[in-house]
mmCIF file of C-alpha atoms in Angstrom:
data_model
loop_
_atom_site.group_PDB
_atom_site.id
_atom_site.type_symbol
_atom_site.label_atom_id
_atom_site.label_comp_id
_atom_site.label_asym_id
_atom_site.label_seq_id
_atom_site.Cartn_x
_atom_site.Cartn_y
_atom_site.Cartn_z
ATOM 1 C CA UNK A 954 155.472 78.624 85.029
ATOM 2 C CA UNK A 955 151.775 78.530 84.241
ATOM 3 C CA UNK A 956 149.406 77.175 86.887
ATOM 4 C CA UNK A 957 146.267 75.672 85.349
ATOM 5 C CA UNK A 958 144.270 74.906 88.464
ATOM 6 C CA UNK A 959 144.155 75.130 92.251
ATOM 7 C CA UNK A 960 141.645 73.192 94.348
ATOM 8 C CA UNK A 961 141.436 72.981 98.148
ATOM 9 C CA UNK A 962 139.429 70.672 100.370
ATOM 10 C CA UNK A 963 138.866 70.430 104.115
ATOM 11 C CA UNK A 964 140.617 67.456 105.761
ATOM 12 C CA UNK A 965 141.518 66.540 109.343
ATOM 13 C CA UNK A 966 144.873 67.066 111.022
ATOM 14 C CA UNK A 967 146.533 64.851 113.639
ATOM 15 C CA UNK A 968 144.480 66.342 116.478
ATOM 16 C CA UNK A 969 141.199 65.717 114.680
ATOM 17 C CA UNK A 970 140.703 69.362 113.724
ATOM 18 C CA UNK A 971 139.916 70.541 110.199
ATOM 19 C CA UNK A 972 142.723 71.896 108.054
ATOM 20 C CA UNK A 973 143.314 72.793 104.420
ATOM 21 C CA UNK A 974 144.741 70.536 101.719
ATOM 22 C CA UNK A 975 145.681 72.182 98.411
ATOM 23 C CA UNK A 976 146.121 70.472 95.047
ATOM 24 C CA UNK A 977 147.813 72.572 92.354
ATOM 25 C CA UNK A 978 148.050 71.583 88.662
ATOM 26 C CA UNK A 979 150.634 73.011 86.261
ATOM 27 C CA UNK A 980 150.329 73.380 82.503
ATOM 28 C CA UNK A 981 151.797 69.918 81.993
ATOM 29 C CA UNK A 982 149.031 68.309 84.020
ATOM 30 C CA UNK A 983 151.325 67.499 86.940
ATOM 31 C CA UNK A 984 149.762 67.761 90.399
ATOM 32 C CA UNK A 985 151.368 69.094 93.588
ATOM 33 C CA UNK A 986 149.751 68.682 96.993
ATOM 34 C CA UNK A 987 150.309 70.483 100.301
ATOM 35 C CA UNK A 988 148.783 69.867 103.722
ATOM 36 C CA UNK A 989 148.610 72.794 106.138
ATOM 37 C CA UNK A 990 149.574 72.297 109.812
ATOM 38 C CA UNK A 991 148.124 74.149 112.806
ATOM 39 C CA UNK A 992 149.588 75.035 116.181
ATOM 40 C CA UNK A 993 148.184 74.635 119.687
ATOM 41 C CA UNK A 994 150.807 76.814 121.375
ATOM 42 C CA UNK A 995 150.837 79.966 119.251
ATOM 43 C CA UNK A 996 152.300 83.455 119.361
ATOM 44 C CA UNK A 997 149.915 86.410 119.275
ATOM 45 C CA UNK A 998 151.594 87.845 116.166
ATOM 46 C CA UNK A 999 151.427 84.727 114.013
ATOM 47 C CA UNK A 1000 149.795 84.934 110.608
ATOM 48 C CA UNK A 1001 146.120 84.261 111.281
ATOM 49 C CA UNK A 1002 144.327 81.087 110.318
ATOM 50 C CA UNK A 1003 140.811 81.562 109.017
ATOM 51 C CA UNK A 1004 138.346 79.408 110.959
ATOM 52 C CA UNK A 1005 134.599 79.315 110.327
ATOM 53 C CA UNK A 1006 133.503 80.062 113.882
ATOM 54 C CA UNK A 1007 130.335 77.971 113.545
ATOM 55 C CA UNK A 1008 129.904 76.228 116.936
ATOM 56 C CA UNK A 1009 127.626 73.662 115.338
ATOM 57 C CA UNK A 1010 130.383 72.323 113.084
ATOM 58 C CA UNK A 1011 133.729 71.100 114.423
ATOM 59 C CA UNK A 1012 133.300 73.336 117.466
ATOM 60 C CA UNK A 1013 133.816 76.406 115.313
ATOM 61 C CA UNK A 1014 137.157 75.178 113.924
ATOM 62 C CA UNK A 1015 136.017 74.393 110.388
ATOM 63 C CA UNK A 1016 138.030 75.833 107.490
ATOM 64 C CA UNK A 1017 135.390 75.916 104.743
ATOM 65 C CA UNK A 1018 135.809 79.682 104.283
ATOM 66 C CA UNK A 1019 139.568 79.299 103.801
ATOM 67 C CA UNK A 1020 138.897 76.492 101.310
ATOM 68 C CA UNK A 1021 136.434 78.729 99.470
ATOM 69 C CA UNK A 1022 139.039 81.485 99.209
ATOM 70 C CA UNK A 1023 141.523 79.069 97.614
ATOM 71 C CA UNK A 1024 138.939 77.768 95.161
ATOM 72 C CA UNK A 1025 137.785 81.228 94.118
ATOM 73 C CA UNK A 1026 139.836 84.393 94.661
ATOM 74 C CA UNK A 1027 143.214 82.694 94.955
ATOM 75 C CA UNK A 1028 142.570 80.316 92.052
ATOM 76 C CA UNK A 1029 141.589 83.225 89.811
ATOM 77 C CA UNK A 1030 144.791 85.057 90.732
ATOM 78 C CA UNK A 1031 147.297 82.267 90.303
ATOM 79 C CA UNK A 1032 145.869 80.943 87.029
ATOM 80 C CA UNK A 1033 145.594 84.376 85.399
ATOM 81 C CA UNK A 1034 149.250 84.653 84.382
ATOM 82 C CA UNK A 1035 152.545 82.825 84.179
ATOM 83 C CA UNK A 1036 154.874 83.236 87.170
ATOM 84 C CA UNK A 1037 158.616 83.762 86.982
ATOM 85 C CA UNK A 1038 159.391 82.872 90.608
ATOM 86 C CA UNK A 1039 157.861 81.690 93.857
ATOM 87 C CA UNK A 1040 158.634 85.069 95.422
ATOM 88 C CA UNK A 1041 156.582 86.800 92.725
ATOM 89 C CA UNK A 1042 153.642 84.478 93.376
ATOM 90 C CA UNK A 1043 153.886 84.852 97.154
ATOM 91 C CA UNK A 1044 154.002 88.641 96.841
ATOM 92 C CA UNK A 1045 150.832 88.520 94.750
ATOM 93 C CA UNK A 1046 149.103 86.343 97.357
ATOM 94 C CA UNK A 1047 149.964 88.820 100.103
ATOM 95 C CA UNK A 1048 148.714 91.728 98.003
ATOM 96 C CA UNK A 1049 145.475 89.905 97.249
ATOM 97 C CA UNK A 1050 144.894 89.342 100.949
ATOM 98 C CA UNK A 1051 145.647 92.975 101.777
ATOM 99 C CA UNK A 1052 146.152 92.565 105.540
ATOM 100 C CA UNK A 1053 149.319 92.539 107.634
ATOM 101 C CA UNK A 1054 148.513 89.160 109.190
ATOM 102 C CA UNK A 1055 146.837 87.369 106.242
ATOM 103 C CA UNK A 1056 143.580 87.307 108.154
ATOM 104 C CA UNK A 1057 141.226 88.133 105.265
ATOM 105 C CA UNK A 1058 141.924 85.125 103.078
ATOM 106 C CA UNK A 1059 143.480 83.146 105.917
ATOM 107 C CA UNK A 1060 147.114 82.189 106.390
ATOM 108 C CA UNK A 1061 146.010 78.553 106.202
ATOM 109 C CA UNK A 1062 144.703 79.204 102.674
ATOM 110 C CA UNK A 1063 147.735 81.190 101.511
ATOM 111 C CA UNK A 1064 150.455 78.946 102.921
ATOM 112 C CA UNK A 1065 148.952 75.799 101.362
ATOM 113 C CA UNK A 1066 149.081 77.392 97.923
ATOM 114 C CA UNK A 1067 152.608 78.666 98.540
ATOM 115 C CA UNK A 1068 153.866 75.228 99.597
ATOM 116 C CA UNK A 1069 152.243 73.481 96.633
ATOM 117 C CA UNK A 1070 153.630 76.142 94.277
ATOM 118 C CA UNK A 1071 157.142 75.641 95.674
ATOM 119 C CA UNK A 1072 156.890 71.981 94.742
ATOM 120 C CA UNK A 1073 155.689 72.965 91.263
ATOM 121 C CA UNK A 1074 158.576 75.384 90.739
ATOM 122 C CA UNK A 1075 161.024 72.690 91.853
ATOM 123 C CA UNK A 1076 159.552 70.245 89.351
ATOM 124 C CA UNK A 1077 159.630 72.913 86.657
ATOM 125 C CA UNK A 1078 163.390 73.154 87.218
ATOM 126 C CA UNK A 1079 163.757 69.348 87.386
ATOM 127 C CA UNK A 1080 165.091 69.615 90.932
ATOM 128 C CA UNK A 1081 164.095 67.928 94.172
ATOM 129 C CA UNK A 1082 162.364 70.358 96.504
ATOM 130 C CA UNK A 1083 165.307 70.643 98.903
ATOM 131 C CA UNK A 1084 167.666 71.663 96.093
ATOM 132 C CA UNK A 1085 165.186 74.198 94.760
ATOM 133 C CA UNK A 1086 164.826 75.731 98.225
ATOM 134 C CA UNK A 1087 168.606 75.817 98.668
ATOM 135 C CA UNK A 1088 169.096 77.589 95.350
ATOM 136 C CA UNK A 1089 166.305 80.034 96.194
ATOM 137 C CA UNK A 1090 167.900 80.811 99.563
ATOM 138 C CA UNK A 1091 171.507 80.703 98.397
ATOM 139 C CA UNK A 1092 172.472 78.065 100.959
ATOM 140 C CA UNK A 1093 174.292 74.746 101.050
ATOM 141 C CA UNK A 1094 172.650 71.433 101.851
ATOM 142 C CA UNK A 1095 172.864 69.886 105.316
ATOM 143 C CA UNK A 1096 171.063 66.962 106.964
ATOM 144 C CA UNK A 1097 169.679 68.220 110.282
ATOM 145 C CA UNK A 1098 169.980 66.881 113.807
ATOM 146 C CA UNK A 1099 166.473 65.606 114.670
ATOM 147 C CA UNK A 1100 165.119 66.845 118.000
ATOM 148 C CA UNK A 1101 162.624 64.206 119.119
ATOM 149 C CA UNK A 1102 159.911 65.398 121.505
ATOM 150 C CA UNK A 1103 159.651 62.302 123.691
ATOM 151 C CA UNK A 1104 158.048 63.794 126.827
ATOM 152 C CA UNK A 1105 155.021 66.075 126.365
ATOM 153 C CA UNK A 1106 153.503 68.577 128.783
ATOM 154 C CA UNK A 1107 151.955 72.051 128.700
ATOM 155 C CA UNK A 1108 149.472 72.588 125.887
ATOM 156 C CA UNK A 1109 150.420 69.247 124.338
ATOM 157 C CA UNK A 1110 149.343 66.899 127.139
ATOM 158 C CA UNK A 1111 146.740 66.464 129.876
ATOM 159 C CA UNK A 1112 149.228 66.202 132.726
ATOM 160 C CA UNK A 1113 150.620 68.551 135.382
ATOM 161 C CA UNK A 1114 153.931 69.211 133.610
ATOM 162 C CA UNK A 1115 154.123 72.939 132.839
ATOM 163 C CA UNK A 1116 157.044 72.638 130.438
ATOM 164 C CA UNK A 1117 155.747 71.700 127.000
ATOM 165 C CA UNK A 1118 158.483 69.628 125.376
ATOM 166 C CA UNK A 1119 161.444 67.557 126.505
ATOM 167 C CA UNK A 1120 163.480 66.511 123.491
ATOM 168 C CA UNK A 1121 166.423 64.232 122.816
ATOM 169 C CA UNK A 1122 168.973 65.432 120.257
ATOM 170 C CA UNK A 1123 171.493 62.881 118.905
ATOM 171 C CA UNK A 1124 174.123 65.538 118.272
ATOM 172 C CA UNK A 1125 176.969 63.051 118.441
ATOM 173 C CA UNK A 1126 175.578 60.628 115.839
ATOM 174 C CA UNK A 1127 177.893 60.094 112.857
ATOM 175 C CA UNK A 1128 175.061 60.261 110.306
ATOM 176 C CA UNK A 1129 171.396 61.077 109.993
ATOM 177 C CA UNK A 1130 170.496 57.377 109.712
ATOM 178 C CA UNK A 1131 172.303 56.661 112.976
ATOM 179 C CA UNK A 1132 170.633 59.670 114.601
ATOM 180 C CA UNK A 1133 167.274 58.152 113.726
ATOM 181 C CA UNK A 1134 168.289 54.809 115.176
ATOM 182 C CA UNK A 1135 169.499 56.425 118.378
ATOM 183 C CA UNK A 1136 166.272 58.404 118.704
ATOM 184 C CA UNK A 1137 164.055 55.377 118.131
ATOM 185 C CA UNK A 1138 166.024 53.279 120.612
ATOM 186 C CA UNK A 1139 165.920 55.948 123.319
ATOM 187 C CA UNK A 1140 162.175 56.373 122.724
ATOM 188 C CA UNK A 1141 161.635 52.632 123.223
ATOM 189 C CA UNK A 1142 163.902 52.681 126.264
ATOM 190 C CA UNK A 1143 161.932 55.585 127.740
ATOM 191 C CA UNK A 1144 158.685 53.620 127.406
ATOM 192 C CA UNK A 1145 160.268 50.780 129.373
ATOM 193 C CA UNK A 1146 161.657 53.187 131.978
ATOM 194 C CA UNK A 1147 158.248 54.773 132.517
ATOM 195 C CA UNK A 1148 156.641 51.394 133.005
ATOM 196 C CA UNK A 1149 159.426 50.278 135.326
ATOM 197 C CA UNK A 1150 158.840 53.202 137.704
ATOM 198 C CA UNK A 1151 155.038 52.896 137.514
ATOM 199 C CA UNK A 1152 154.260 55.857 135.255
ATOM 200 C CA UNK A 1153 151.814 55.787 132.358
ATOM 201 C CA UNK A 1154 153.106 55.687 128.807
ATOM 202 C CA UNK A 1155 150.151 57.363 127.082
ATOM 203 C CA UNK A 1156 150.967 59.890 124.374
ATOM 204 C CA UNK A 1157 150.606 63.634 124.012
ATOM 205 C CA UNK A 1158 149.800 65.594 120.849
ATOM 206 C CA UNK A 1159 153.241 65.164 119.306
ATOM 207 C CA UNK A 1160 153.760 61.475 120.006
ATOM 208 C CA UNK A 1161 155.834 61.907 123.153
ATOM 209 C CA UNK A 1162 154.879 60.207 126.385
ATOM 210 C CA UNK A 1163 152.750 62.184 128.842
ATOM 211 C CA UNK A 1164 153.374 60.689 132.285
ATOM 212 C CA UNK A 1165 151.746 62.144 135.383
ATOM 213 C CA UNK A 1166 154.725 64.161 136.591
ATOM 214 C CA UNK A 1167 155.062 67.872 137.345
ATOM 215 C CA UNK A 1168 158.745 68.477 138.088
ATOM 216 C CA UNK A 1169 160.934 69.297 135.044
ATOM 217 C CA UNK A 1170 163.900 67.755 136.876
ATOM 218 C CA UNK A 1171 162.055 64.457 137.045
ATOM 219 C CA UNK A 1172 161.486 64.601 133.294
ATOM 220 C CA UNK A 1173 165.208 65.148 132.704
ATOM 221 C CA UNK A 1174 166.083 62.288 135.069
ATOM 222 C CA UNK A 1175 163.847 59.936 133.116
ATOM 223 C CA UNK A 1176 165.451 60.963 129.828
ATOM 224 C CA UNK A 1177 169.004 60.537 131.104
ATOM 225 C CA UNK A 1178 168.106 57.092 132.463
ATOM 226 C CA UNK A 1179 166.534 56.080 129.140
ATOM 227 C CA UNK A 1180 169.586 57.257 127.201
ATOM 228 C CA UNK A 1181 171.907 55.365 129.528
ATOM 229 C CA UNK A 1182 169.884 52.166 129.211
ATOM 230 C CA UNK A 1183 170.599 52.109 125.468
ATOM 231 C CA UNK A 1184 174.352 52.287 126.073
ATOM 232 C CA UNK A 1185 174.570 55.804 124.635
ATOM 233 C CA UNK A 1186 176.016 58.752 126.532
ATOM 234 C CA UNK A 1187 173.859 61.653 127.679
ATOM 235 C CA UNK A 1188 176.027 64.514 126.435
ATOM 236 C CA UNK A 1189 177.082 66.345 123.273
ATOM 237 C CA UNK A 1190 179.136 63.342 122.181
ATOM 238 C CA UNK A 1191 176.008 61.219 122.268
ATOM 239 C CA UNK A 1192 172.433 62.331 122.948
ATOM 240 C CA UNK A 1193 171.841 65.768 124.458
ATOM 241 C CA UNK A 1194 168.612 67.226 125.830
ATOM 242 C CA UNK A 1195 166.594 70.152 124.486
ATOM 243 C CA UNK A 1196 163.708 71.750 126.383
ATOM 244 C CA UNK A 1197 160.818 73.902 125.215
ATOM 245 C CA UNK A 1198 159.181 75.306 128.353
ATOM 246 C CA UNK A 1199 156.801 77.401 126.168
ATOM 247 C CA UNK A 1200 156.779 80.001 128.936
ATOM 248 C CA UNK A 1201 153.719 81.803 127.534
ATOM 249 C CA UNK A 1202 151.711 78.977 129.075
ATOM 250 C CA UNK A 1203 152.687 79.759 132.678
ATOM 251 C CA UNK A 1204 153.230 83.537 132.573
ATOM 252 C CA UNK A 1205 150.650 85.889 134.129
ATOM 253 C CA UNK A 1206 152.083 89.158 132.840
ATOM 254 C CA UNK A 1207 154.592 89.733 135.605
ATOM 255 C CA UNK A 1208 155.684 86.380 137.039
ATOM 256 C CA UNK A 1209 155.825 82.705 136.170
ATOM 257 C CA UNK A 1210 153.909 79.911 137.921
ATOM 258 C CA UNK A 1211 155.919 76.699 137.715
ATOM 259 C CA UNK A 1212 154.662 73.555 139.449
ATOM 260 C CA UNK A 1213 152.570 75.745 141.762
ATOM 261 C CA UNK A 1214 155.454 78.044 142.667
ATOM 262 C CA UNK A 1215 155.485 81.729 141.695
ATOM 263 C CA UNK A 1216 158.789 82.823 140.163
ATOM 264 C CA UNK A 1217 160.152 86.158 139.061
ATOM 265 C CA UNK A 1218 161.946 86.213 135.694
ATOM 266 C CA UNK A 1219 165.293 86.194 137.507
ATOM 267 C CA UNK A 1220 164.252 83.205 139.630
ATOM 268 C CA UNK A 1221 163.153 81.359 136.504
ATOM 269 C CA UNK A 1222 166.510 82.022 134.845
ATOM 270 C CA UNK A 1223 168.241 80.574 137.902
ATOM 271 C CA UNK A 1224 165.952 77.549 137.718
ATOM 272 C CA UNK A 1225 167.075 77.026 134.130
ATOM 273 C CA UNK A 1226 170.687 77.412 135.187
ATOM 274 C CA UNK A 1227 170.193 74.623 137.693
ATOM 275 C CA UNK A 1228 168.750 72.308 135.036
ATOM 276 C CA UNK A 1229 171.589 73.113 132.646
ATOM 277 C CA UNK A 1230 174.213 72.491 135.332
ATOM 278 C CA UNK A 1231 172.655 69.170 136.357
ATOM 279 C CA UNK A 1232 171.637 67.744 132.976
ATOM 280 C CA UNK A 1233 173.081 67.796 129.416
ATOM 281 C CA UNK A 1234 170.674 70.477 128.163
ATOM 282 C CA UNK A 1235 172.024 72.068 125.020
ATOM 283 C CA UNK A 1236 168.993 74.052 123.780
ATOM 284 C CA UNK A 1237 166.236 76.014 125.529
ATOM 285 C CA UNK A 1238 163.237 77.289 123.558
ATOM 286 C CA UNK A 1239 160.841 80.040 124.673
ATOM 287 C CA UNK A 1240 162.414 80.184 128.104
ATOM 288 C CA UNK A 1241 160.592 83.467 128.719
ATOM 289 C CA UNK A 1242 157.196 84.611 127.537
ATOM 290 C CA UNK A 1243 156.261 86.764 124.602
ATOM 291 C CA UNK A 1244 156.191 90.347 125.864
ATOM 292 C CA UNK A 1245 158.702 89.741 128.664
ATOM 293 C CA UNK A 1246 161.580 91.472 126.902
ATOM 294 C CA UNK A 1247 163.371 92.190 130.183
ATOM 295 C CA UNK A 1248 163.231 88.501 131.043
ATOM 296 C CA UNK A 1249 164.530 87.567 127.599
ATOM 297 C CA UNK A 1250 167.414 90.028 127.898
ATOM 298 C CA UNK A 1251 168.318 88.628 131.314
ATOM 299 C CA UNK A 1252 168.054 85.066 130.029
ATOM 300 C CA UNK A 1253 170.274 85.875 127.055
ATOM 301 C CA UNK A 1254 172.808 87.750 129.157
ATOM 302 C CA UNK A 1255 173.052 84.972 131.738
ATOM 303 C CA UNK A 1256 172.788 81.835 129.587
ATOM 304 C CA UNK A 1257 173.338 82.921 125.969
ATOM 305 C CA UNK A 1258 176.971 81.809 126.049
ATOM 306 C CA UNK A 1259 176.043 78.487 127.637
ATOM 307 C CA UNK A 1260 173.124 77.092 125.623
ATOM 308 C CA UNK A 1261 171.172 77.749 122.476
ATOM 309 C CA UNK A 1262 168.246 80.055 123.291
ATOM 310 C CA UNK A 1263 165.503 79.635 120.699
ATOM 311 C CA UNK A 1264 162.761 82.201 120.162
ATOM 312 C CA UNK A 1265 159.426 80.923 118.890
ATOM 313 C CA UNK A 1266 156.402 82.890 120.116
ATOM 314 C CA UNK A 1267 158.460 86.088 120.306
ATOM 315 C CA UNK A 1268 159.720 85.785 116.695
ATOM 316 C CA UNK A 1269 156.863 83.976 114.858
ATOM 317 C CA UNK A 1270 159.187 83.397 111.865
ATOM 318 C CA UNK A 1271 158.956 87.086 110.984
ATOM 319 C CA UNK A 1272 162.127 88.492 109.364
ATOM 320 C CA UNK A 1273 161.628 92.006 110.751
ATOM 321 C CA UNK A 1274 160.943 90.713 114.263
ATOM 322 C CA UNK A 1275 164.028 88.496 114.249
ATOM 323 C CA UNK A 1276 166.137 91.428 113.043
ATOM 324 C CA UNK A 1277 164.786 93.682 115.809
ATOM 325 C CA UNK A 1278 165.342 90.970 118.432
ATOM 326 C CA UNK A 1279 168.965 90.606 117.348
ATOM 327 C CA UNK A 1280 169.399 94.359 117.795
ATOM 328 C CA UNK A 1281 167.918 94.058 121.309
ATOM 329 C CA UNK A 1282 169.997 90.980 122.277
ATOM 330 C CA UNK A 1283 167.043 88.635 122.658
ATOM 331 C CA UNK A 1284 167.907 84.926 122.252
ATOM 332 C CA UNK A 1285 170.493 83.541 119.832
ATOM 333 C CA UNK A 1286 168.368 81.279 117.634
ATOM 334 C CA UNK A 1287 164.945 81.258 115.977
ATOM 335 C CA UNK A 1288 162.344 78.573 115.471
ATOM 336 C CA UNK A 1289 161.115 78.475 111.881
ATOM 337 C CA UNK A 1290 157.525 77.465 111.039
ATOM 338 C CA UNK A 1291 156.219 78.011 107.521
ATOM 339 C CA UNK A 1292 152.588 78.454 108.547
ATOM 340 C CA UNK A 1293 153.578 80.899 111.280
ATOM 341 C CA UNK A 1294 154.532 83.566 108.722
ATOM 342 C CA UNK A 1295 152.293 82.294 105.907
ATOM 343 C CA UNK A 1296 154.422 81.923 102.757
ATOM 344 C CA UNK A 1297 157.496 79.942 101.780
ATOM 345 C CA UNK A 1298 159.279 83.062 100.503
ATOM 346 C CA UNK A 1299 158.912 84.889 103.819
ATOM 347 C CA UNK A 1300 160.164 81.761 105.591
ATOM 348 C CA UNK A 1301 163.302 81.815 103.454
ATOM 349 C CA UNK A 1302 163.675 85.518 104.250
ATOM 350 C CA UNK A 1303 163.535 84.733 107.975
ATOM 351 C CA UNK A 1304 166.276 82.141 107.543
ATOM 352 C CA UNK A 1305 168.375 84.691 105.664
ATOM 353 C CA UNK A 1306 168.062 87.159 108.549
ATOM 354 C CA UNK A 1307 169.184 84.436 110.971
ATOM 355 C CA UNK A 1308 172.317 83.813 108.918
ATOM 356 C CA UNK A 1309 173.053 87.521 108.560
ATOM 357 C CA UNK A 1310 172.663 88.171 112.291
ATOM 358 C CA UNK A 1311 174.532 85.078 113.470
ATOM 359 C CA UNK A 1312 171.425 83.359 114.821
ATOM 360 C CA UNK A 1313 170.990 79.608 114.635
ATOM 361 C CA UNK A 1314 167.691 78.315 113.252
ATOM 362 C CA UNK A 1315 165.580 75.212 113.855
ATOM 363 C CA UNK A 1316 162.872 74.077 111.428
ATOM 364 C CA UNK A 1317 159.703 73.002 113.219
ATOM 365 C CA UNK A 1318 156.434 71.150 112.735
ATOM 366 C CA UNK A 1319 153.200 72.070 114.570
ATOM 367 C CA UNK A 1320 151.172 70.110 117.095
ATOM 368 C CA UNK A 1321 148.350 69.688 114.564
ATOM 369 C CA UNK A 1322 150.102 68.001 111.644
ATOM 370 C CA UNK A 1323 149.461 66.214 108.358
ATOM 371 C CA UNK A 1324 151.607 63.639 106.520
ATOM 372 C CA UNK A 1325 153.073 66.481 104.429
ATOM 373 C CA UNK A 1326 156.897 66.330 104.618
ATOM 374 C CA UNK A 1327 157.648 69.833 103.271
ATOM 375 C CA UNK A 1328 159.636 70.882 106.336
ATOM 376 C CA UNK A 1329 162.083 67.989 105.873
ATOM 377 C CA UNK A 1330 163.112 69.386 102.487
ATOM 378 C CA UNK A 1331 163.192 72.876 103.994
ATOM 379 C CA UNK A 1332 165.541 71.730 106.740
ATOM 380 C CA UNK A 1333 167.978 70.207 104.242
ATOM 381 C CA UNK A 1334 167.679 73.057 101.753
ATOM 382 C CA UNK A 1335 168.181 75.768 104.373
ATOM 383 C CA UNK A 1336 171.307 74.100 105.741
ATOM 384 C CA UNK A 1337 170.265 75.092 109.273
ATOM 385 C CA UNK A 1338 171.235 71.734 110.803
ATOM 386 C CA UNK A 1339 168.253 71.305 113.131
ATOM 387 C CA UNK A 1340 164.656 70.075 112.897
ATOM 388 C CA UNK A 1341 161.978 69.064 115.362
ATOM 389 C CA UNK A 1342 158.973 67.048 114.290
ATOM 390 C CA UNK A 1343 157.809 65.372 117.469
ATOM 391 C CA UNK A 1344 158.529 61.841 118.621
ATOM 392 C CA UNK A 1345 159.926 59.087 116.381
ATOM 393 C CA UNK A 1346 156.372 57.698 116.296
ATOM 394 C CA UNK A 1347 152.979 58.460 114.673
ATOM 395 C CA UNK A 1348 152.626 58.746 110.926
ATOM 396 C CA UNK A 1349 152.385 62.526 110.671
ATOM 397 C CA UNK A 1350 155.654 62.889 112.661
ATOM 398 C CA UNK A 1351 157.729 60.132 111.095
ATOM 399 C CA UNK A 1352 156.703 61.270 107.592
ATOM 400 C CA UNK A 1353 159.208 64.110 108.037
ATOM 401 C CA UNK A 1354 161.908 61.935 109.575
ATOM 402 C CA UNK A 1355 161.455 59.255 106.910
ATOM 403 C CA UNK A 1356 161.696 61.863 104.153
ATOM 404 C CA UNK A 1357 165.045 62.874 105.620
ATOM 405 C CA UNK A 1358 166.151 59.227 105.530
ATOM 406 C CA UNK A 1359 165.182 59.168 101.865
ATOM 407 C CA UNK A 1360 167.183 62.327 101.124
ATOM 408 C CA UNK A 1361 170.169 60.973 103.075
ATOM 409 C CA UNK A 1362 170.124 57.785 100.993
ATOM 410 C CA UNK A 1363 170.202 59.849 97.788
ATOM 411 C CA UNK A 1364 172.818 62.408 98.834
ATOM 412 C CA UNK A 1365 175.965 60.662 100.040
ATOM 413 C CA UNK A 1366 178.032 63.848 100.157
ATOM 414 C CA UNK A 1367 175.622 66.030 102.147
ATOM 415 C CA UNK A 1368 176.981 66.597 105.681
ATOM 416 C CA UNK A 1369 174.994 65.789 108.807
ATOM 417 C CA UNK A 1370 174.957 67.805 112.009
ATOM 418 C CA UNK A 1371 174.535 71.195 113.601
ATOM 419 C CA UNK A 1372 175.468 74.212 111.530
ATOM 420 C CA UNK A 1373 177.402 77.188 112.782
ATOM 421 C CA UNK A 1374 176.779 79.120 114.920
ATOM 422 C CA UNK A 1375 176.268 76.649 117.728
ATOM 423 C CA UNK A 1376 176.793 76.443 121.467
ATOM 424 C CA UNK A 1377 178.970 73.547 122.648
ATOM 425 C CA UNK A 1378 177.859 71.630 125.735
#
């Protein structure tokens, strides 16, 4: 495939911060666009965004230098020859950057080009993006269980709730379309429940409600009540719960501070056990902090046979890191974010490692999002069976969920639901 042009501009993401949008043109004049997301809760080893650092413009968060790199160095590279595969192009982008973390050109510059190029390669093969990604990864198609972040805390909300995300997962839905209906109805029910008990229903970064509560148990109680009010069951036959404590946010290097209480790693694991025993929690993400390997090993040893334990900040979608974590018995699942590693090809490699090592995988958005629906196609094409893209509200979140509805309407024979391996609750 011959790329004739690549142009990037600076646009705003869902949090009002600048981000990169890339428009790629192939030799047939067809255009392919990608919007780059950005995280608020990030791991220290993520591929590095390039920000301008000028305090007089966007508080230093401008991306004009990343845009310039796309429009100059990267454009010269990708238009200089024909490309036989996305992997070949992504390898060339990494070589051009020349750093281990993509910090010279900026991961936000590189990943936008990689995403747009993936769409171009799919079109070149006359395939929808999800089928192209499946053929590239050697996987079967599967419609994922949506994990709706309906209560926000931590870095995503201005409240006292230390845990970052409380999600509802319609595991028991018979189809993706019904899963969406269940999620939307529980979300509406939760708004009513919050108002009924006198709590605010303002929103956090990802579209979930951000009431003034601090106790994770209270959050779970509200969710179970909202699920029950819709007539659905709060369990694996209906709607289960998934929690992302994002423990980096309340770890001081040796202990955890939760709702004003200092906890050792072992005490925190017992706290999780109590939540899991009391509520239908099926998945726990970043239950311990990056760097707390002893805590992660304890968490995995104690709860790894009970719930899905997802690594995000500790894995940062890096194939080598996931492989090493599997060797060290850390977690049993990985969160997958394209911009966290910086190219689509490396993302597919990370998913391959998960399959080889028996780890589950969940495709994820970021807190700073755009209307780009790339991750919806990635979720279907990878066959991983899980996606989280925030609440069933706000345009940048529902763009992904609506894209999945579109795919479901076109693919009658594609199964819906969790993929193996999974933990039954």
